[in-house]
CSV table of C-alpha atoms and ligand atoms in Angstrom, one decimal:
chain,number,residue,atom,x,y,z
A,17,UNK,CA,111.3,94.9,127.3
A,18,UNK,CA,109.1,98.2,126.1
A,19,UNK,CA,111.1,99.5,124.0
A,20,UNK,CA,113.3,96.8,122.3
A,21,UNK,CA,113.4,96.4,118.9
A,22,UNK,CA,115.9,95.3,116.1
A,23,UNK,CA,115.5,96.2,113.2
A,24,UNK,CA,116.8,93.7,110.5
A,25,UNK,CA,117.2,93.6,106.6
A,26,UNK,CA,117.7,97.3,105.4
A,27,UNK,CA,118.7,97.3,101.9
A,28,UNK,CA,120.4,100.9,103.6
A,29,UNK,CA,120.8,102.6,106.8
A,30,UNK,CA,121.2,106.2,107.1
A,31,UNK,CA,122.7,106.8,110.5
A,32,UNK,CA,123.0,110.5,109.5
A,33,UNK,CA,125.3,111.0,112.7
A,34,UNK,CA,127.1,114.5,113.4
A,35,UNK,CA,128.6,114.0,116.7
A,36,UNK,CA,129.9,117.5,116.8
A,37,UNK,CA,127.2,119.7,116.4
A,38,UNK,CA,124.8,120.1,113.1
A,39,UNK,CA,126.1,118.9,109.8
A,40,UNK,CA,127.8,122.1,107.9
A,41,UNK,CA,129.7,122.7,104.2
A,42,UNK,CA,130.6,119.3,102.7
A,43,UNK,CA,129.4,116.9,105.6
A,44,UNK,CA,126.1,117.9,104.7
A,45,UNK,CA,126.4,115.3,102.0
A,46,UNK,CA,127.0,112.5,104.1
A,47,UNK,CA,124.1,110.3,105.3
A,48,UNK,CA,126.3,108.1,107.1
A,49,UNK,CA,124.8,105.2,104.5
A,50,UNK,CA,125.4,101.7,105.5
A,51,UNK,CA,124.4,98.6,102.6
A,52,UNK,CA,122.3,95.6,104.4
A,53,UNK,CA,122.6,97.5,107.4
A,54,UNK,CA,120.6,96.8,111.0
A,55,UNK,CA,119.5,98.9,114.0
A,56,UNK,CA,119.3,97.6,117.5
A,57,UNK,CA,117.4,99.6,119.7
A,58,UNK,CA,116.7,99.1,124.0
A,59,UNK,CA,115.0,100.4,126.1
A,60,UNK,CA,114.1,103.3,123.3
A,61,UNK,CA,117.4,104.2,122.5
A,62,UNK,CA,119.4,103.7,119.8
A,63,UNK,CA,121.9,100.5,121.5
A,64,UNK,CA,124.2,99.5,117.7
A,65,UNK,CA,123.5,100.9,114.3
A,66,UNK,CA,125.7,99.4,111.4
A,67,UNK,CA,126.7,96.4,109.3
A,68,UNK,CA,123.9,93.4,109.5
A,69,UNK,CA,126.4,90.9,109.2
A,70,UNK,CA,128.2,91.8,112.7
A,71,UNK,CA,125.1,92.1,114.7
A,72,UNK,CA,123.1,89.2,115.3
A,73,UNK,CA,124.9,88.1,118.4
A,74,UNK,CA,124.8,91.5,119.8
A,75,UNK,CA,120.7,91.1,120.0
A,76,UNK,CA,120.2,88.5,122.1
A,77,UNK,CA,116.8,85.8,121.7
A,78,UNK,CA,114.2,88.1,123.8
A,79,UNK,CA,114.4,91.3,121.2
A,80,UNK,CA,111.3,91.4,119.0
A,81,UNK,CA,112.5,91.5,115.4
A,82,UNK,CA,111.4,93.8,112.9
A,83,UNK,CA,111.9,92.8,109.3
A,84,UNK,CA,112.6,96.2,107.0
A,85,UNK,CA,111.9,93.9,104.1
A,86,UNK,CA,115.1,95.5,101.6
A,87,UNK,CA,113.7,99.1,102.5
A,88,UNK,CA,115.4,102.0,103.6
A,89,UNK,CA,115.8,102.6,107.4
A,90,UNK,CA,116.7,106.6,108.3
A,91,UNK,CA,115.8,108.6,111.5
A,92,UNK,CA,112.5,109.9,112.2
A,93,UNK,CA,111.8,113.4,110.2
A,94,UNK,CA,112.2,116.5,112.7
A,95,UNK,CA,110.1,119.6,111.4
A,96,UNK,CA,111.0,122.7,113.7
A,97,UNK,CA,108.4,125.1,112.3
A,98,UNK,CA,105.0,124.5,112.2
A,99,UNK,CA,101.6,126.8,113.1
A,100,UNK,CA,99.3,123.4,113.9
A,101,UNK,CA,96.9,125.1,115.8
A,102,UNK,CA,94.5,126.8,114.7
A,103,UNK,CA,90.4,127.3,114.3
A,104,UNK,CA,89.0,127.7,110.9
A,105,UNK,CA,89.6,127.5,107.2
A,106,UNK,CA,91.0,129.9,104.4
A,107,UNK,CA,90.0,128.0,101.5
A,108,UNK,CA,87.8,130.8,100.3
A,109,UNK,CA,90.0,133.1,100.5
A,110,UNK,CA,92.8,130.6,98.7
A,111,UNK,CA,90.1,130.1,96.2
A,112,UNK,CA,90.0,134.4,96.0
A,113,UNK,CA,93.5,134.3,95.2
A,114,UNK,CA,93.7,132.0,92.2
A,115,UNK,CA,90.8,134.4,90.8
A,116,UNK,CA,93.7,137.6,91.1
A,117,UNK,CA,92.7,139.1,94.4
A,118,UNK,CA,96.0,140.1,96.3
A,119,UNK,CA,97.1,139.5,99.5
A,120,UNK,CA,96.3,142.8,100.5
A,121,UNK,CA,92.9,143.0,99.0
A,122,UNK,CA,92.0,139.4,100.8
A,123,UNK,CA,93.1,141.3,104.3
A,124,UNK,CA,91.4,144.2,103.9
A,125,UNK,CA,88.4,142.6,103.3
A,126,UNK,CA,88.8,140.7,106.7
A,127,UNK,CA,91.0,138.2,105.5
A,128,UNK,CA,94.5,136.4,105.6
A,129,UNK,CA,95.4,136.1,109.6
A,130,UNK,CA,92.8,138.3,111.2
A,131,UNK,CA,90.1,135.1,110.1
A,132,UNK,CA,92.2,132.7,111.5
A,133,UNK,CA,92.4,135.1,114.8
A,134,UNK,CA,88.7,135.1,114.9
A,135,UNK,CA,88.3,131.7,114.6
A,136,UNK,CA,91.2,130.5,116.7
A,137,UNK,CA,89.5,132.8,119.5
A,138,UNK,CA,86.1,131.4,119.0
A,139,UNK,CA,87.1,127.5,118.6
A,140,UNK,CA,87.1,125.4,122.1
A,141,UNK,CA,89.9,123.7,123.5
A,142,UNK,CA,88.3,120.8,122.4
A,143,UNK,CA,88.0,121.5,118.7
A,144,UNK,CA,91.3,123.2,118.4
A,145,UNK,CA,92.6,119.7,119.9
A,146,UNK,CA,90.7,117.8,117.5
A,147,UNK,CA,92.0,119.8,114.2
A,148,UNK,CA,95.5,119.6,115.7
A,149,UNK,CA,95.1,116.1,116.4
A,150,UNK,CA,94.1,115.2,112.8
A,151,UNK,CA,97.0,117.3,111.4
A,152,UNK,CA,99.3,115.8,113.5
A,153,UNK,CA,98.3,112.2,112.7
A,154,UNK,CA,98.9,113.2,109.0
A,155,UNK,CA,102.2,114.6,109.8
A,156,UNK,CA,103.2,111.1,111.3
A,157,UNK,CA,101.6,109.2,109.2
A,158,UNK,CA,103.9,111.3,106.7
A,159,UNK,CA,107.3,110.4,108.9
A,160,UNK,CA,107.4,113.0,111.4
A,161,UNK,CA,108.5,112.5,114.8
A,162,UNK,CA,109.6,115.3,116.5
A,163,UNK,CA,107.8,118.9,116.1
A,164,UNK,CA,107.7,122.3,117.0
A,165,UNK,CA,104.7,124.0,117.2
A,166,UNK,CA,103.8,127.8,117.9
A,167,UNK,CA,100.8,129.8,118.9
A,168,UNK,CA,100.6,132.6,117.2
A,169,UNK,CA,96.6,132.6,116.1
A,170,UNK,CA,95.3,133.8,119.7
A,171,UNK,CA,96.7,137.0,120.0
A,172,UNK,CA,95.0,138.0,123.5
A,173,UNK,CA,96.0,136.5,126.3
A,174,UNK,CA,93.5,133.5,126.8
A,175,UNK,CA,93.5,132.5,123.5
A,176,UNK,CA,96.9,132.1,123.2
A,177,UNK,CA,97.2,130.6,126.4
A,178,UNK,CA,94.3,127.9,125.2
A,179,UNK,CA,96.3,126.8,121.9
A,180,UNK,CA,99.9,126.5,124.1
A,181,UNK,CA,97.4,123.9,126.3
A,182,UNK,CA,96.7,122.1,123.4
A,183,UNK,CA,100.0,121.4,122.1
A,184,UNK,CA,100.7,120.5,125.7
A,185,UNK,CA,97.5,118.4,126.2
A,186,UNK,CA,98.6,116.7,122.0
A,187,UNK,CA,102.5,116.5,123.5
A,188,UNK,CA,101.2,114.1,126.8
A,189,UNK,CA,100.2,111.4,124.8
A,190,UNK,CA,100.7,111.7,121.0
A,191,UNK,CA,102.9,109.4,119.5
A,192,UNK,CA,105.0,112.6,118.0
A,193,UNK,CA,107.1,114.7,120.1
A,194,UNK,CA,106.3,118.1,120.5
A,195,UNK,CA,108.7,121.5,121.1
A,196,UNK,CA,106.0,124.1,122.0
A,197,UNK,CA,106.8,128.1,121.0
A,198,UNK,CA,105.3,131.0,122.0
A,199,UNK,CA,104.2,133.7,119.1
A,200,UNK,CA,101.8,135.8,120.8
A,201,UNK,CA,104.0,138.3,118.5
A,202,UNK,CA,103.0,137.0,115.2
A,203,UNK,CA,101.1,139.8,114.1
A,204,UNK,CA,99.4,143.1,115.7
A,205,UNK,CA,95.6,142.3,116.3
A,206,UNK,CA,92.8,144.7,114.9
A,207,UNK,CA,92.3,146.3,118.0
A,208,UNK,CA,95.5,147.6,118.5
A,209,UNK,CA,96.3,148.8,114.9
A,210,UNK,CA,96.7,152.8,116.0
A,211,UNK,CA,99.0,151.7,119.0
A,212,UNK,CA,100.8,148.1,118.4
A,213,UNK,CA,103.5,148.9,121.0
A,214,UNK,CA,101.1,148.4,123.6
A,215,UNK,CA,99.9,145.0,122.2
A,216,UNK,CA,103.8,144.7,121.9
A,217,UNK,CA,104.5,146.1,125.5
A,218,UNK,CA,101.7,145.6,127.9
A,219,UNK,CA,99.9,142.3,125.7
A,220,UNK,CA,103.0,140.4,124.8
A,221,UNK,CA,105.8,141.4,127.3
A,222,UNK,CA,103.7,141.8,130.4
A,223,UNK,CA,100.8,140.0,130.5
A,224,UNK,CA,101.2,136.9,127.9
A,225,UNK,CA,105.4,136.2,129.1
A,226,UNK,CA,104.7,135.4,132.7
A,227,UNK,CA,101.9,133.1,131.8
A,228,UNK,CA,103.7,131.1,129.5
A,229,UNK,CA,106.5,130.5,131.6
A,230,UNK,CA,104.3,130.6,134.9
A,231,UNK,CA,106.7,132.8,136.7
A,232,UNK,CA,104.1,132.9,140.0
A,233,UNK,CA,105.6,135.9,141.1
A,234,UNK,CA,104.2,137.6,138.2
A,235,UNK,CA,100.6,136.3,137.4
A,236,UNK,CA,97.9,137.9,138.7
A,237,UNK,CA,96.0,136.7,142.2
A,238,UNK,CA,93.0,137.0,143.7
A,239,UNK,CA,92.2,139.1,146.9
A,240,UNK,CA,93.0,135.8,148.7
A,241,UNK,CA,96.6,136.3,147.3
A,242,UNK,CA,96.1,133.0,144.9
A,243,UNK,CA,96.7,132.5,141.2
A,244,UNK,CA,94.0,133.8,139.3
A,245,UNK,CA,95.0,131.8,136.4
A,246,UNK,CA,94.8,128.2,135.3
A,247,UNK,CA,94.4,125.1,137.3
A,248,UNK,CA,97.9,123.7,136.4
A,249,UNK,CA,99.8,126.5,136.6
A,250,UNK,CA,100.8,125.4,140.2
A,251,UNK,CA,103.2,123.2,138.2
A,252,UNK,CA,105.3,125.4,137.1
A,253,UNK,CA,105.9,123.7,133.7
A,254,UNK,CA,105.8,126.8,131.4
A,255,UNK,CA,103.7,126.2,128.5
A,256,UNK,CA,106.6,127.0,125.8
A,257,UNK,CA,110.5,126.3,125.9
A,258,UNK,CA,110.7,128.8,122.8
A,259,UNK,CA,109.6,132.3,122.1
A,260,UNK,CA,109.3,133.7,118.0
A,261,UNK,CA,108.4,136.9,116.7
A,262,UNK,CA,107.6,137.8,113.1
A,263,UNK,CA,109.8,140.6,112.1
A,264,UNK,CA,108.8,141.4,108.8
A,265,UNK,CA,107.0,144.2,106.8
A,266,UNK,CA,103.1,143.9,107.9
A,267,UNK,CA,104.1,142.5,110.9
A,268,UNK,CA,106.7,143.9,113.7
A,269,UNK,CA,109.3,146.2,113.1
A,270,UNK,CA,112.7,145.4,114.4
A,271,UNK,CA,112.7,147.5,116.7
A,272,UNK,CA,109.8,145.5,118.5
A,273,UNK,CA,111.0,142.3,117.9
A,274,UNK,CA,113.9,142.9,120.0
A,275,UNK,CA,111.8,143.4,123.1
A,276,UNK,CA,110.0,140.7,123.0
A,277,UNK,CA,113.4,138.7,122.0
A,278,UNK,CA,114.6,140.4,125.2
A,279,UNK,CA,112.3,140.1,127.4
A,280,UNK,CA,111.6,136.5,126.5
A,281,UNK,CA,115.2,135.4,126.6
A,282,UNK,CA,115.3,137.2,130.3
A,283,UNK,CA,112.8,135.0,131.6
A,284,UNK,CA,114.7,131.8,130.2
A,285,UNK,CA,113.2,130.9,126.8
A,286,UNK,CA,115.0,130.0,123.8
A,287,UNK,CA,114.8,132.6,121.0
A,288,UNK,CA,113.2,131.8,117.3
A,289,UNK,CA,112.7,134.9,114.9
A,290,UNK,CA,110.7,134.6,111.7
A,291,UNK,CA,113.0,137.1,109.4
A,292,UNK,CA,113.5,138.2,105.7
A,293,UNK,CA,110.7,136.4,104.6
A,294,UNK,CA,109.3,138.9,102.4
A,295,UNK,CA,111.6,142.2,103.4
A,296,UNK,CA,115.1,142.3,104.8
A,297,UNK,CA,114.4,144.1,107.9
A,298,UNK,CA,117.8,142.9,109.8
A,299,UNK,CA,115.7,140.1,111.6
A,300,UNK,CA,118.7,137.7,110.7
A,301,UNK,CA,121.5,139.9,112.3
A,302,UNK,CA,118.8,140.2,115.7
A,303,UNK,CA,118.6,136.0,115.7
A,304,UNK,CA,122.5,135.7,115.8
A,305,UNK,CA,123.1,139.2,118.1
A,306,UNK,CA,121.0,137.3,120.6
A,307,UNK,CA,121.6,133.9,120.0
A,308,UNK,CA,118.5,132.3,118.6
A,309,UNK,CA,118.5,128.7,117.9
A,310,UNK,CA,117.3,129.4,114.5
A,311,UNK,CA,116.4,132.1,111.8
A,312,UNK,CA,113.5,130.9,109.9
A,313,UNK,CA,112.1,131.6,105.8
A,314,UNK,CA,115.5,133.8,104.5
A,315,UNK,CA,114.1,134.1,101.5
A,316,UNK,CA,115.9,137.9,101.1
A,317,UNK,CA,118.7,137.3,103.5
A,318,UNK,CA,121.2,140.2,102.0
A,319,UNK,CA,124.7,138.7,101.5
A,320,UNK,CA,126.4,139.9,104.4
A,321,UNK,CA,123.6,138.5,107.1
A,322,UNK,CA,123.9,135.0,105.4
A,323,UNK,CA,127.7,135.9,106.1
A,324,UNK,CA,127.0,136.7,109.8
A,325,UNK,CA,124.3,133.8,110.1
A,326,UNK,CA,127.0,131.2,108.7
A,327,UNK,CA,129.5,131.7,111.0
A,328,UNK,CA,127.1,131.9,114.1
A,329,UNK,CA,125.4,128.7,115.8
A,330,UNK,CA,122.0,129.8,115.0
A,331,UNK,CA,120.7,127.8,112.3
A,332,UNK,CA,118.9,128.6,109.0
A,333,UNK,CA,115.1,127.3,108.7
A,334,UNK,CA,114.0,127.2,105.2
A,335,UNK,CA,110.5,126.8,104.7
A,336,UNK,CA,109.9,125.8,100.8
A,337,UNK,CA,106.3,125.3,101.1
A,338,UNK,CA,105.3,128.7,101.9
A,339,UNK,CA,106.6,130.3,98.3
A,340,UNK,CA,105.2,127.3,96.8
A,341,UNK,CA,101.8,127.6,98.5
A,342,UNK,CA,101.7,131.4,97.4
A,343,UNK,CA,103.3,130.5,94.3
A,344,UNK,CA,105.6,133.2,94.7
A,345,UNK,CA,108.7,131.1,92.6
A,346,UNK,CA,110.8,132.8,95.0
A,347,UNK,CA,112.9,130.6,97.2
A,348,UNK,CA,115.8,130.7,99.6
A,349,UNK,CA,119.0,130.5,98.1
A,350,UNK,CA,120.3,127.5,100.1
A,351,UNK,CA,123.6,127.0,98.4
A,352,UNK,CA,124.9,130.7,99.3
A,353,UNK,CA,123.5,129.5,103.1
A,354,UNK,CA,125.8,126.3,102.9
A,355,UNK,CA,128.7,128.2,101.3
A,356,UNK,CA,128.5,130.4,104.1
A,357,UNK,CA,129.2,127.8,106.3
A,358,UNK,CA,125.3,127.6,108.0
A,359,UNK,CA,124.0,125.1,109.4
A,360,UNK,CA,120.8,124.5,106.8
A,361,UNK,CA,117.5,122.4,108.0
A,362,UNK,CA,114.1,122.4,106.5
A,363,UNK,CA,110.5,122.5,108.0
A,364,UNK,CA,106.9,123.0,106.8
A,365,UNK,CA,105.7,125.6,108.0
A,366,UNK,CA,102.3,124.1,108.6
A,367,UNK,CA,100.2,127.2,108.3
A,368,UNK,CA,96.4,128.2,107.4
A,369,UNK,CA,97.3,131.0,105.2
A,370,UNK,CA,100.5,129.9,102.9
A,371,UNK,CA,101.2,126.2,103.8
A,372,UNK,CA,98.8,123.8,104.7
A,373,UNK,CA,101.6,120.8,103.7
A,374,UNK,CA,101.9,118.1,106.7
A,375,UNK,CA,104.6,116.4,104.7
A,376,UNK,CA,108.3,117.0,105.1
A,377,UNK,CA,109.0,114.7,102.6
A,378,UNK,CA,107.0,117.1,99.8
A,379,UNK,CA,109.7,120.0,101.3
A,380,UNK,CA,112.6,117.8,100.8
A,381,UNK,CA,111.2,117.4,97.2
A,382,UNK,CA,110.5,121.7,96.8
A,383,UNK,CA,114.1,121.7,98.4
A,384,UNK,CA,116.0,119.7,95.7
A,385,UNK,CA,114.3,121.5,92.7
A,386,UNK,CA,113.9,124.7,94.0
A,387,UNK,CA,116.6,125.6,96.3
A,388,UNK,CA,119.3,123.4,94.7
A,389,UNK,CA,120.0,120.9,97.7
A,390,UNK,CA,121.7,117.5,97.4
A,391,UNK,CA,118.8,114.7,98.4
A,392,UNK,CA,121.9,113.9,100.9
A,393,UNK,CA,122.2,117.5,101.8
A,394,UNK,CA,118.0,117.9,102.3
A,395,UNK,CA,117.8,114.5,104.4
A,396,UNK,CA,120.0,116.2,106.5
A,397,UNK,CA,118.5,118.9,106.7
A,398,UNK,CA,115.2,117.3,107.7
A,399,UNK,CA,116.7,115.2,110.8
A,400,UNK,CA,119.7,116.4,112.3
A,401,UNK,CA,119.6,120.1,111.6
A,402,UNK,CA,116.3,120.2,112.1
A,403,UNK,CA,116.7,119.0,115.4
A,404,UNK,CA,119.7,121.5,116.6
A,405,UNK,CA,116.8,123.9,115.3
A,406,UNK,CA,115.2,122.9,117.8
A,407,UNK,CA,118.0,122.2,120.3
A,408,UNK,CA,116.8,118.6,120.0
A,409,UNK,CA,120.1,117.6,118.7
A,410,UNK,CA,122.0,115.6,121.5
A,411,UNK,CA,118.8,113.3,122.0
A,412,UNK,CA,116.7,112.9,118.5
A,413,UNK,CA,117.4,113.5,114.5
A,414,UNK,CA,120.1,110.8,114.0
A,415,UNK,CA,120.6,107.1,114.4
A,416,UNK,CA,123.7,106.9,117.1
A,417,UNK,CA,124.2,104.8,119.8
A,418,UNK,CA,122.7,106.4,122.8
A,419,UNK,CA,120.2,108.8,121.3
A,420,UNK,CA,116.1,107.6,120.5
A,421,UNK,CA,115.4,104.9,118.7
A,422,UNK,CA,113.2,107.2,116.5
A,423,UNK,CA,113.4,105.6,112.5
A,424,UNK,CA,111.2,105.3,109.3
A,425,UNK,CA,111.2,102.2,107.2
A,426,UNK,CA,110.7,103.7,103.8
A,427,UNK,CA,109.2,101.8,100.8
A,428,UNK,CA,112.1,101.9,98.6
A,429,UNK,CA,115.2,100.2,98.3
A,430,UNK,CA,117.8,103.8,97.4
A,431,UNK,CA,117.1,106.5,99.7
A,432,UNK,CA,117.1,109.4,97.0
A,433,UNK,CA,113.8,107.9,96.2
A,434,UNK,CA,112.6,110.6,98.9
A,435,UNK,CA,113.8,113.5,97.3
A,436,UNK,CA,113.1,112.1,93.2
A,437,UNK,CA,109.3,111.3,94.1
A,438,UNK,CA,106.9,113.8,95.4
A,439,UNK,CA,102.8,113.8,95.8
A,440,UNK,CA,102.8,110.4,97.3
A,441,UNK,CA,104.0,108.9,100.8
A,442,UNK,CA,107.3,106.3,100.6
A,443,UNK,CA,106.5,105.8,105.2
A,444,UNK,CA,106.0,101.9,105.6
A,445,UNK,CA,106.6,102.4,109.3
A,446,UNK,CA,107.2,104.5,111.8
A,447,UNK,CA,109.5,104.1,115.0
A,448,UNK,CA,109.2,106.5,117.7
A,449,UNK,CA,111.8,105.0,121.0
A,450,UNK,CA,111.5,101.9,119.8
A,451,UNK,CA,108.0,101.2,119.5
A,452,UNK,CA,106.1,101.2,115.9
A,453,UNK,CA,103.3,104.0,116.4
A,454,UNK,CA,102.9,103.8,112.4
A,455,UNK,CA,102.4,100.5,110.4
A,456,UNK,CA,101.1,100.8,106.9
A,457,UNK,CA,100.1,97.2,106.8
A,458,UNK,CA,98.2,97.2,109.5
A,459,UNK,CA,96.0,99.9,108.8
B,9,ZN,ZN1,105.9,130.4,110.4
């Protein structure tokens, strides 16, 4: 049967299962580690997980076996932030940086997003599908399984609406799942610098929101009366489940962010806010006022918004690669998030700009140095957290009976191996609903 797979001989099993909700406080330090475990998997989801000993006449003699060789078996990485589309290259401008320019030298001179803009605008569909693409195959090849993705490098209308097509067009048929976001409010473009409410206002609220959610009574028609948009919009799939602003200085202002938030959450998407990443602007208090499933970076979070995000389901994002791609050596505090109650994950931030790291294992390794997490508390962070980050967390991001059979077969036998090495890639194979989409062996 497609889909049926048992997995055998794990020196460990992580099950990593929080039943109730995301793992806070102390539970964050519990895998759920079996010794010699096994994981039976039908029809793509996840059908016994536990002891090997007590499962071999659960299987049955038609499951194809899968022998995990004395490796470590542990869900399928979730990473709920990432930028993957986009046209271009900064490496220039990276290069312009090690030599002491700033980043506001580097955008003045045409740089830093408003490059990425131009090129994002200018690239296809078909070469913003096949950079994606390649990214994406790195990120599974890497152990991801489960992704969000935002716009965000568009910034008109069609642009933005052409990279939310290609994470819809990658999310048909690539092996890793996608969670598409809308950011058509990550930064002001160029041409509305004297007046960025109406980019905020007329761009974002009224023209880009009813397209991404293809709310027919709102898109535009011809003098027929039909949709003057895009073939598919007659299928009233919107193009994103979330919506994400970046409130920060540079950016938008708080006061902005909240209509967008608004107005997005009025026509039925989820809620993500990029806040404190480099000033405290009160994006955190906004995410929890209005429920977002996550606040994302928090690298300034004052005291009393941890406070407030800790005791509030929205969960905390941290994104370790960015102040290690700008080599800032300023990180979240994650421990004052954890005392606080939060529920923690972590996520790459795939980015152009500041973090061009497919790998959630190199986060979990900035995690543990930099932000003081447990290898326990980061692997958690990467898979079941990140997946409530998501609102993933009832179906993917642990190993329990009834949700995906989505798992990595790591090459090593102790699962802190993830956190202790870094540079390299410990994915033998990769699971995703029972079918191996990843096979080092057979490449
Ligand atoms: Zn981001």
């Amino acid at each position: 049967m497609e889909g049926d797979l048992f997995v055998v001989n794990a020196s460990q099993v992580l099950t990593v299962a929080s039943p109730g909700g995301p793992k806070r406080g102390a539970a964050l330090r519990d895998v759920g580690l079996t010794v010699d475990g096994a994981v039976l998997i039908r029809r793509g989801n996840v059908a016994w997980v536990g002891d090997a000993a007590q499962v071999s006449e659960l299987a049955g003699p038609h499951i194809p076996f899968l022998d995990a060789g004395g490796r470590v078996v542990l869900p399928g990485l979730v990473d709920p932030h990432t930028h993957l589309v986009w046209g271009g290259a900064r490496l220039a401008e990276f290069e312009q940086r090690l030599a002491g320019a700033t980043y506001q030298e580097i955008a003045a001179a045409g740089g830093g997003i408003v490059s990425t803009m131009q090129a994002t605008r200018a690239a296809s569909q078909e070469e913003l599908l096949a950079s994606a693409q390649r990214r994406l195959d790195a990120m599974l090849a890497h152990g991801t399984t489960t992704a969000e993705v935002k716009s965000g490098y568009g910034l008109d209308v069609i642009s933005e609406v052409k990279c939310l097509e290609v994470t819809r067009l990658l999310g048909e048929w690539h092996p890793v799942e996608l969670v598409s976001t809308f950011l058509g409010a990550h930064a002001v473009p160029p041409a509305y610098r004297t007046d960025p409410d109406a980019y905020i206002d007329q761009v974002v609220i009224k023209e880009m929101l009813p397209r991404v959610v293809r709310d027919e009574r709102a898109l535009p028609r011809n003098h027929t009366g039909q949709i003057r948009v895009y073939a598919n919009a007659r299928t009233h799939v919107a193009l994103a489940e979330f919506c994400d602003v970046f409130c920060d200085a540079g950016a938008l202002d708080l006061v902005q962010s909240r209509r967008v938030l608004e107005a997005a959450r009025a026509v039925g998407l989820g809620l993500k806010v990029h806040a404190d990443e480099f000033e405290a602007l009160g994006a955190t208090r906004l995410a929890v006022e209005l429920g977002a499933a996550s606040a994302d970076h928090l690298v300034v979070t004052p005291p009393e918004d941890i406070a407030t995000l800790g005791a509030s389901d929205t969960v905390a994002v941290f994104l370790p690669g960015t102040p290690f791609g700008l080599a800032t050596g300023h990180y979240a505090d994650a421990r004052a998030f954890v005392e606080a109650g939060a529920a923690v994950a972590l996520a790459t931030d795939l980015n152009p700009g500041t973090s061009p790291c497919p790998s959630m294992q190199f986060i979990i390794a900035l995690a543990c140095r930099y932000m003081k997490m447990l290898p326990a508390e980061a692997v958690a962070a990467a898979t079941i957290n990140a997946a409530h980050a998501i609102r993933r967390g009832d179906v993917v991001g642990s190993l329990e009976v009834g949700k995906q059979g989505d798992l990595l077969i790591l090459d090593t036998d102790d699962y802190r191996d993830l956190a202790y090495q870094f540079g390299g890639n410990l994915v033998h194979t990769v699971v995703k609903a029972g079918r191996v989409v990843y096979d080092r062996e057979a490449r």
